The first five atom37 places (N, CA, C, CB, O) and aatype in JSON, in Angstrom:
{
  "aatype": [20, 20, 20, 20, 20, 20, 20, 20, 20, 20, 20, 20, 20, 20, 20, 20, 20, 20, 20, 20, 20, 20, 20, 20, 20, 20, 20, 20, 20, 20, 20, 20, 20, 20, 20, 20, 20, 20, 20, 20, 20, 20, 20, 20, 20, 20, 20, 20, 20, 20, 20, 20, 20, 20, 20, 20, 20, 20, 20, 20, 20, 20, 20, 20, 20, 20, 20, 20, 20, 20, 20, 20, 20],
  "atom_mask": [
    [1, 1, 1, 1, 1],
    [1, 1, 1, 1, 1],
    [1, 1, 1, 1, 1],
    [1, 1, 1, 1, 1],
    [1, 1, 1, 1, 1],
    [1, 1, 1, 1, 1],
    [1, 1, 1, 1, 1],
    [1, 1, 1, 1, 1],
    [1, 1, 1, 1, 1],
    [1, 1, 1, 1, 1],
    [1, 1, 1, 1, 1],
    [1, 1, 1, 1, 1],
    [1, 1, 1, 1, 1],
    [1, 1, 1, 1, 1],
    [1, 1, 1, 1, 1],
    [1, 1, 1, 1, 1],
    [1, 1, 1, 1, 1],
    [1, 1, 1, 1, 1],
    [1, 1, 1, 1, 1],
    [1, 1, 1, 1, 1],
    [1, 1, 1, 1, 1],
    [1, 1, 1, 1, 1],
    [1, 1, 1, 1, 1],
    [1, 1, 1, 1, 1],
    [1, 1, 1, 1, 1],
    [1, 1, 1, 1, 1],
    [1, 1, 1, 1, 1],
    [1, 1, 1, 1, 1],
    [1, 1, 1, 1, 1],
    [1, 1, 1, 1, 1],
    [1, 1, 1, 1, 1],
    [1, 1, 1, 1, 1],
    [1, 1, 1, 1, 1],
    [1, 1, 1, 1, 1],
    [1, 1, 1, 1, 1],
    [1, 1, 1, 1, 1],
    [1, 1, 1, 1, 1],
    [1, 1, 1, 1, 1],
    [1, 1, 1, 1, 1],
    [1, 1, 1, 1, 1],
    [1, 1, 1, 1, 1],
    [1, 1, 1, 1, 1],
    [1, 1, 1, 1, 1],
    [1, 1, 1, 1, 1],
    [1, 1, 1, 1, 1],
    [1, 1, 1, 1, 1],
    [1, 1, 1, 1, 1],
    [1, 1, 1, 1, 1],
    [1, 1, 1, 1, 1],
    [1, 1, 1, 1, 1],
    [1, 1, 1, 1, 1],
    [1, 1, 1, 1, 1],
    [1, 1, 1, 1, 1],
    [1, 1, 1, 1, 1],
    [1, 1, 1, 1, 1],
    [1, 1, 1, 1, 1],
    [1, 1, 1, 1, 1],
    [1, 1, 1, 1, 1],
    [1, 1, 1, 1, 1],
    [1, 1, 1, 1, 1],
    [1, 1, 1, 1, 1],
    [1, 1, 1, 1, 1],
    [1, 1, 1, 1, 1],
    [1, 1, 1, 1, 1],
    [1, 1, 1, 1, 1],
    [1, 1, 1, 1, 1],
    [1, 1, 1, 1, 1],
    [1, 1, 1, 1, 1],
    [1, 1, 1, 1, 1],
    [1, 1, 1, 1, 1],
    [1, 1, 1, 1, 1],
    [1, 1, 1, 1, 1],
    [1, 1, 1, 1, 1]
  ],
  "atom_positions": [
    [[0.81, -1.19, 0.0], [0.0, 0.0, 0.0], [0.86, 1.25, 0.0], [-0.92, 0.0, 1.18], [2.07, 1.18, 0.2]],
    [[0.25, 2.35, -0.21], [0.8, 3.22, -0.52], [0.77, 4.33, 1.22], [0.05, 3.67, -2.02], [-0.34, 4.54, 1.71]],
    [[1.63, 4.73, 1.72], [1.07, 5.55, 2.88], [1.11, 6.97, 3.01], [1.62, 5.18, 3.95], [1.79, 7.61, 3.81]],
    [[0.24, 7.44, 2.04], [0.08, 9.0, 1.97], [-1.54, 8.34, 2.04], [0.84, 10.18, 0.36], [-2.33, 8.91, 2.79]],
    [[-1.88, 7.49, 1.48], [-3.22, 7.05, 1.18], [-3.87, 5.91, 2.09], [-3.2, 6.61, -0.2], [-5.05, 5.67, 1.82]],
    [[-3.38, 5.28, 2.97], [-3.72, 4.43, 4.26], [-3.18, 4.75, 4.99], [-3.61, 3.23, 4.39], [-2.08, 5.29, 4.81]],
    [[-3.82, 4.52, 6.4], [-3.85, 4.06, 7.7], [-3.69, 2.82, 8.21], [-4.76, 4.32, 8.1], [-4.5, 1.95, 7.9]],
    [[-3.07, 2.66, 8.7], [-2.86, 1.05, 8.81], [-4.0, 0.44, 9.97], [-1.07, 0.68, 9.38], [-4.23, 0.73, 11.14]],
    [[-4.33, -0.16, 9.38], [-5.92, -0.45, 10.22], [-6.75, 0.29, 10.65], [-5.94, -1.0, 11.28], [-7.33, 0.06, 11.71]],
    [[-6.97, 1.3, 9.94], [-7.92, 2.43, 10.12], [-8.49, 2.34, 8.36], [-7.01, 4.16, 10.76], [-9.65, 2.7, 8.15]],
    [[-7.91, 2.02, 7.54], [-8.3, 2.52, 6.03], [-7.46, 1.81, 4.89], [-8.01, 4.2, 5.88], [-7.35, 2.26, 3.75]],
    [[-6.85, 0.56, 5.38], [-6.36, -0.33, 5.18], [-5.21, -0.98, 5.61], [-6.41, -0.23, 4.41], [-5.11, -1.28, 6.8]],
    [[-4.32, -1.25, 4.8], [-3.55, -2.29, 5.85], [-1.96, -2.19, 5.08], [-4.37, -4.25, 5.85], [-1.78, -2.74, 4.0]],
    [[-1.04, -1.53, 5.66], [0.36, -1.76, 5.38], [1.53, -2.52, 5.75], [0.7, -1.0, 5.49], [1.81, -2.47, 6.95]],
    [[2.29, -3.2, 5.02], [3.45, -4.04, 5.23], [4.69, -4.16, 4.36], [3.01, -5.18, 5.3], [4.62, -3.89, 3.16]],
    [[6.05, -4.64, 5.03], [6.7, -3.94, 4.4], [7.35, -4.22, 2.82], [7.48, -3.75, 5.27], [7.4, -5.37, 2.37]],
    [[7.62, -3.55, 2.4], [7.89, -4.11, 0.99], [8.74, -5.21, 0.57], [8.34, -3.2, 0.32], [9.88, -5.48, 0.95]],
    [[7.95, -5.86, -0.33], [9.11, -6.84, -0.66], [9.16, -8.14, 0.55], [10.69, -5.87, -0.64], [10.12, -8.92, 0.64]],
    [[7.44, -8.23, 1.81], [8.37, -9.1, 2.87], [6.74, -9.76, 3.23], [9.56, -8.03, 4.45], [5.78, -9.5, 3.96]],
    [[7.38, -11.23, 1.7], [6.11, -12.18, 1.86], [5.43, -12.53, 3.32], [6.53, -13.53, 1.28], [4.23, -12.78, 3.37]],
    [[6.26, -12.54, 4.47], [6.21, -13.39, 5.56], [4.7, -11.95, 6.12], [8.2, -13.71, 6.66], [3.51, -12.22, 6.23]],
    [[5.17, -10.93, 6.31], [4.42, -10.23, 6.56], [3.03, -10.13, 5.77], [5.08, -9.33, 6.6], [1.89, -10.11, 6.24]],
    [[3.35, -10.1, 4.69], [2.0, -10.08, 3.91], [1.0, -11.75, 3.97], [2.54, -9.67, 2.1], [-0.1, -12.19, 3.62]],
    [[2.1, -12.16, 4.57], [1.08, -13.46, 4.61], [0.29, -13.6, 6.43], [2.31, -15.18, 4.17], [-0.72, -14.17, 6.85]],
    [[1.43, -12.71, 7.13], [0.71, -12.62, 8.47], [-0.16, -11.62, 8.87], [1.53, -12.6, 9.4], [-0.88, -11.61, 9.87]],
    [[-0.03, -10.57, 7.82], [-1.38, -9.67, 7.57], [-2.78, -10.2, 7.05], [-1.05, -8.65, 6.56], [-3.86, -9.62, 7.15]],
    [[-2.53, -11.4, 6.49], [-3.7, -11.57, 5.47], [-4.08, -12.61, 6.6], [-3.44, -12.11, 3.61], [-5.24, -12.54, 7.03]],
    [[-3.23, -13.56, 7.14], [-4.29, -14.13, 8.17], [-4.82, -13.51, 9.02], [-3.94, -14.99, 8.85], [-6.03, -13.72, 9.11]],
    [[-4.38, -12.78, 9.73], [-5.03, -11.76, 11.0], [-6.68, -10.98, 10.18], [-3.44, -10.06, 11.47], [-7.65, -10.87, 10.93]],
    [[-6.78, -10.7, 9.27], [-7.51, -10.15, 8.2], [-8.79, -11.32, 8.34], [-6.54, -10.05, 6.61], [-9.87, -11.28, 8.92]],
    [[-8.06, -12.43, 7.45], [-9.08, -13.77, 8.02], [-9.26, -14.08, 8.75], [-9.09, -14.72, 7.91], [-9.3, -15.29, 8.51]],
    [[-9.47, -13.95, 9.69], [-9.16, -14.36, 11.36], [-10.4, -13.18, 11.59], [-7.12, -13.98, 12.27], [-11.32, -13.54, 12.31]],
    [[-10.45, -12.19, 11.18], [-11.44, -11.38, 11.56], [-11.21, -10.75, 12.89], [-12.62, -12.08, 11.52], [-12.07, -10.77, 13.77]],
    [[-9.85, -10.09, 13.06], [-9.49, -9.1, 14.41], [-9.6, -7.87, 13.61], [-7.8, -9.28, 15.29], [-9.07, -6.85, 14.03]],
    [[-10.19, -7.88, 12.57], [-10.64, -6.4, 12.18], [-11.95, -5.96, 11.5], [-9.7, -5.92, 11.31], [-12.36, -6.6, 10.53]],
    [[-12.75, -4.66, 12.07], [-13.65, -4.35, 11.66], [-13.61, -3.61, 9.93], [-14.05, -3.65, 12.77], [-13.5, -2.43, 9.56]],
    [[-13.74, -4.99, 9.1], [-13.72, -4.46, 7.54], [-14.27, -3.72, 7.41], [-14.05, -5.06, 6.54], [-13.62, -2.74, 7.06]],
    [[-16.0, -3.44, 7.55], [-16.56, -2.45, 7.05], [-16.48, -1.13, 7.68], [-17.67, -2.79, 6.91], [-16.89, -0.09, 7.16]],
    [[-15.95, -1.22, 8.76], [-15.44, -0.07, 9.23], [-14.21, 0.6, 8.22], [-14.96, -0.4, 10.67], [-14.51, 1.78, 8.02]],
    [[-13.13, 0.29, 7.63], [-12.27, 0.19, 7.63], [-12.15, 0.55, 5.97], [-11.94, -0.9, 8.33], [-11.23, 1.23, 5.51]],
    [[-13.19, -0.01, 5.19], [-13.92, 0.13, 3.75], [-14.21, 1.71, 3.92], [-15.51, -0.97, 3.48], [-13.47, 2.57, 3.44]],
    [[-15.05, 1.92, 4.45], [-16.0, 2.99, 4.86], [-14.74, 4.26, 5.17], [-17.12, 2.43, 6.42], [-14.99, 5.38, 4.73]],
    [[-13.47, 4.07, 5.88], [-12.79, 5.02, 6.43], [-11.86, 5.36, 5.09], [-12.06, 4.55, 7.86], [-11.52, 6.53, 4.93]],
    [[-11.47, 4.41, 4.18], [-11.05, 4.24, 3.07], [-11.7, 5.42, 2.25], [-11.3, 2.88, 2.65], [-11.2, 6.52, 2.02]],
    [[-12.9, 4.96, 1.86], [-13.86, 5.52, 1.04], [-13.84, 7.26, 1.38], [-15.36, 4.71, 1.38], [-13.92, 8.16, 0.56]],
    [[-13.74, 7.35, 2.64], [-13.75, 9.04, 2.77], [-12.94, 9.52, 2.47], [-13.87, 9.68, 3.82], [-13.06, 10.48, 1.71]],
    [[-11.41, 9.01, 2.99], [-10.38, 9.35, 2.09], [-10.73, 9.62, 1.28], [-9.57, 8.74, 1.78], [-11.33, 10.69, 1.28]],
    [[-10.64, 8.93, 0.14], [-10.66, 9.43, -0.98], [-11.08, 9.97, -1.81], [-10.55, 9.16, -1.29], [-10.61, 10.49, -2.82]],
    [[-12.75, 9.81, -1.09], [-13.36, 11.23, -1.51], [-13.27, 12.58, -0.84], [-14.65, 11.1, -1.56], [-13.91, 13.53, -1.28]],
    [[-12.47, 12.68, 0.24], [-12.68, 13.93, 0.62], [-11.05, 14.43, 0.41], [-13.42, 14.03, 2.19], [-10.98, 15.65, 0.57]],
    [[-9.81, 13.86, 0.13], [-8.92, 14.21, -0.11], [-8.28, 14.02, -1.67], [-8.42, 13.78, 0.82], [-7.29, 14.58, -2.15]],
    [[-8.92, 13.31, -2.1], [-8.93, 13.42, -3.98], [-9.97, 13.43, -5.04], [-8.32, 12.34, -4.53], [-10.11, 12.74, -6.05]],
    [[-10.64, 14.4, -4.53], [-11.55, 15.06, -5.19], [-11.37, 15.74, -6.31], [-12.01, 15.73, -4.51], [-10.91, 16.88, -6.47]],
    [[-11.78, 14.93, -7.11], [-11.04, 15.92, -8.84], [-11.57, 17.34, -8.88], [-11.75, 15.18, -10.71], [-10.76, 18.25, -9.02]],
    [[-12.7, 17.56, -8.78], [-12.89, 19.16, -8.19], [-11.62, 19.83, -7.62], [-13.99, 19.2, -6.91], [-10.91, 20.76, -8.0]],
    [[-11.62, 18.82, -6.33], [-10.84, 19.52, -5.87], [-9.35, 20.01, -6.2], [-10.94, 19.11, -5.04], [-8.8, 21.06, -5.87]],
    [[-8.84, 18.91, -6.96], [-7.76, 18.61, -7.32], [-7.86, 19.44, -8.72], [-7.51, 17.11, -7.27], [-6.72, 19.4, -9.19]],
    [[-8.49, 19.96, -9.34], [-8.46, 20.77, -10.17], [-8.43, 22.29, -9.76], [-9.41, 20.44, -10.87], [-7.82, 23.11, -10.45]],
    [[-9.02, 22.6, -8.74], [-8.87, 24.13, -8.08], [-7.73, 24.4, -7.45], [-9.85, 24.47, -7.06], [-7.23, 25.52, -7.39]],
    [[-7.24, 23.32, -6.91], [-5.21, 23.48, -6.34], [-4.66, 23.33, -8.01], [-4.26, 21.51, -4.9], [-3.86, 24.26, -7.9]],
    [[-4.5, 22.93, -9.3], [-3.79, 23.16, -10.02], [-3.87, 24.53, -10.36], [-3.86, 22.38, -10.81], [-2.89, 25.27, -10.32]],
    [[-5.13, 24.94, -10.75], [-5.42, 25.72, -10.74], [-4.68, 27.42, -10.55], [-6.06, 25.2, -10.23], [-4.0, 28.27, -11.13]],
    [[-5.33, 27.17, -9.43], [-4.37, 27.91, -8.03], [-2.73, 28.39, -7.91], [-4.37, 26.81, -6.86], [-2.18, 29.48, -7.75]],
    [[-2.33, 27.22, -8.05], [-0.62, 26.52, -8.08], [-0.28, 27.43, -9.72], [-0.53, 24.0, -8.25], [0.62, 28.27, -9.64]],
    [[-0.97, 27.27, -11.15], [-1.24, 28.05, -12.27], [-0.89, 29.51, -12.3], [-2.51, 27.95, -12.49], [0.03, 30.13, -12.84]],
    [[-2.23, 29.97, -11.34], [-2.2, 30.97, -11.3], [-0.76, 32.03, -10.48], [-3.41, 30.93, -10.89], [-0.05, 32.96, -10.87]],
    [[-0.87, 31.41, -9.5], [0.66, 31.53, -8.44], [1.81, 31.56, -9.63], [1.01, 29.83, -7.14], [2.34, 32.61, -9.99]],
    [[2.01, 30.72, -9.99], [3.33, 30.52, -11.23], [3.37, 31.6, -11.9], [3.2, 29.33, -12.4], [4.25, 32.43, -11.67]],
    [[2.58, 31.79, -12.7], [1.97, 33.08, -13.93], [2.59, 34.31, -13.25], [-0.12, 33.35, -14.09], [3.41, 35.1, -13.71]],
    [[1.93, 34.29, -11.89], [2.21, 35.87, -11.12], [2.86, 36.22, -10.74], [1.82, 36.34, -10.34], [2.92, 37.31, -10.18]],
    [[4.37, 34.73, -11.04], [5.78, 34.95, -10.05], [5.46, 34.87, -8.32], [6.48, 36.73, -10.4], [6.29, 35.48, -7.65]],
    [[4.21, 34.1, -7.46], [4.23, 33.93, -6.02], [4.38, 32.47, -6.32], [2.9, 34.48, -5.03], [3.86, 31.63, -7.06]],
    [[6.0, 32.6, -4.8], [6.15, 31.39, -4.95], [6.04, 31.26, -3.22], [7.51, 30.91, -5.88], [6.12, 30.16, -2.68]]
  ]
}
C-alpha cells in the first residue's frame, strides 16, 4: 500500500515491501477477523473522496497556475 493514502488499520492495511512473511501474516489476522472491515472500507472511502476530489484537485492546479503566472512562490 501506498502511505500518503492508508492508515494502517484504520483505512487499510500496510506491510513492508518486498516481505512475503508479513503479507502473509497480515492476510491471516484479516481472516481471522481481528478487524472491523466495514469499518475500515467505509474510512477508506472518505479518504478518498474527501482528499482526492477531482474538483478539488483541479482548483489546487489551478491555483498553483495561477501563483506561477504571477511569479508567487
Amino acid at each position: 500500500g501506498i502511505p500518503e493514502l492508508i492508515c494502517h488499520a484504520a483505512s487499510g492495511f500496510l506491510v513492508p515491501e518486498r516481505d512475503a512473511a508479513a503479507l502473509a501474516q497480515q492476510l491471516q489476522s484479516v481472516i481471522a477477523g481481528h478487524y472491523a472491515l466495514a469499518e475500515i472500507r467505509l474510512n477508506a472511502r472518505e479518504k478518498i473522496v474527501s482528499e482526492f476530489n477531482q474538483q478539488q484537485i483541479y482548483e489546487q492546479l489551478a491555483a498553483f497556475l495561477l501563483d506561477e503566472h504571477n511569479g508567487v512562490h
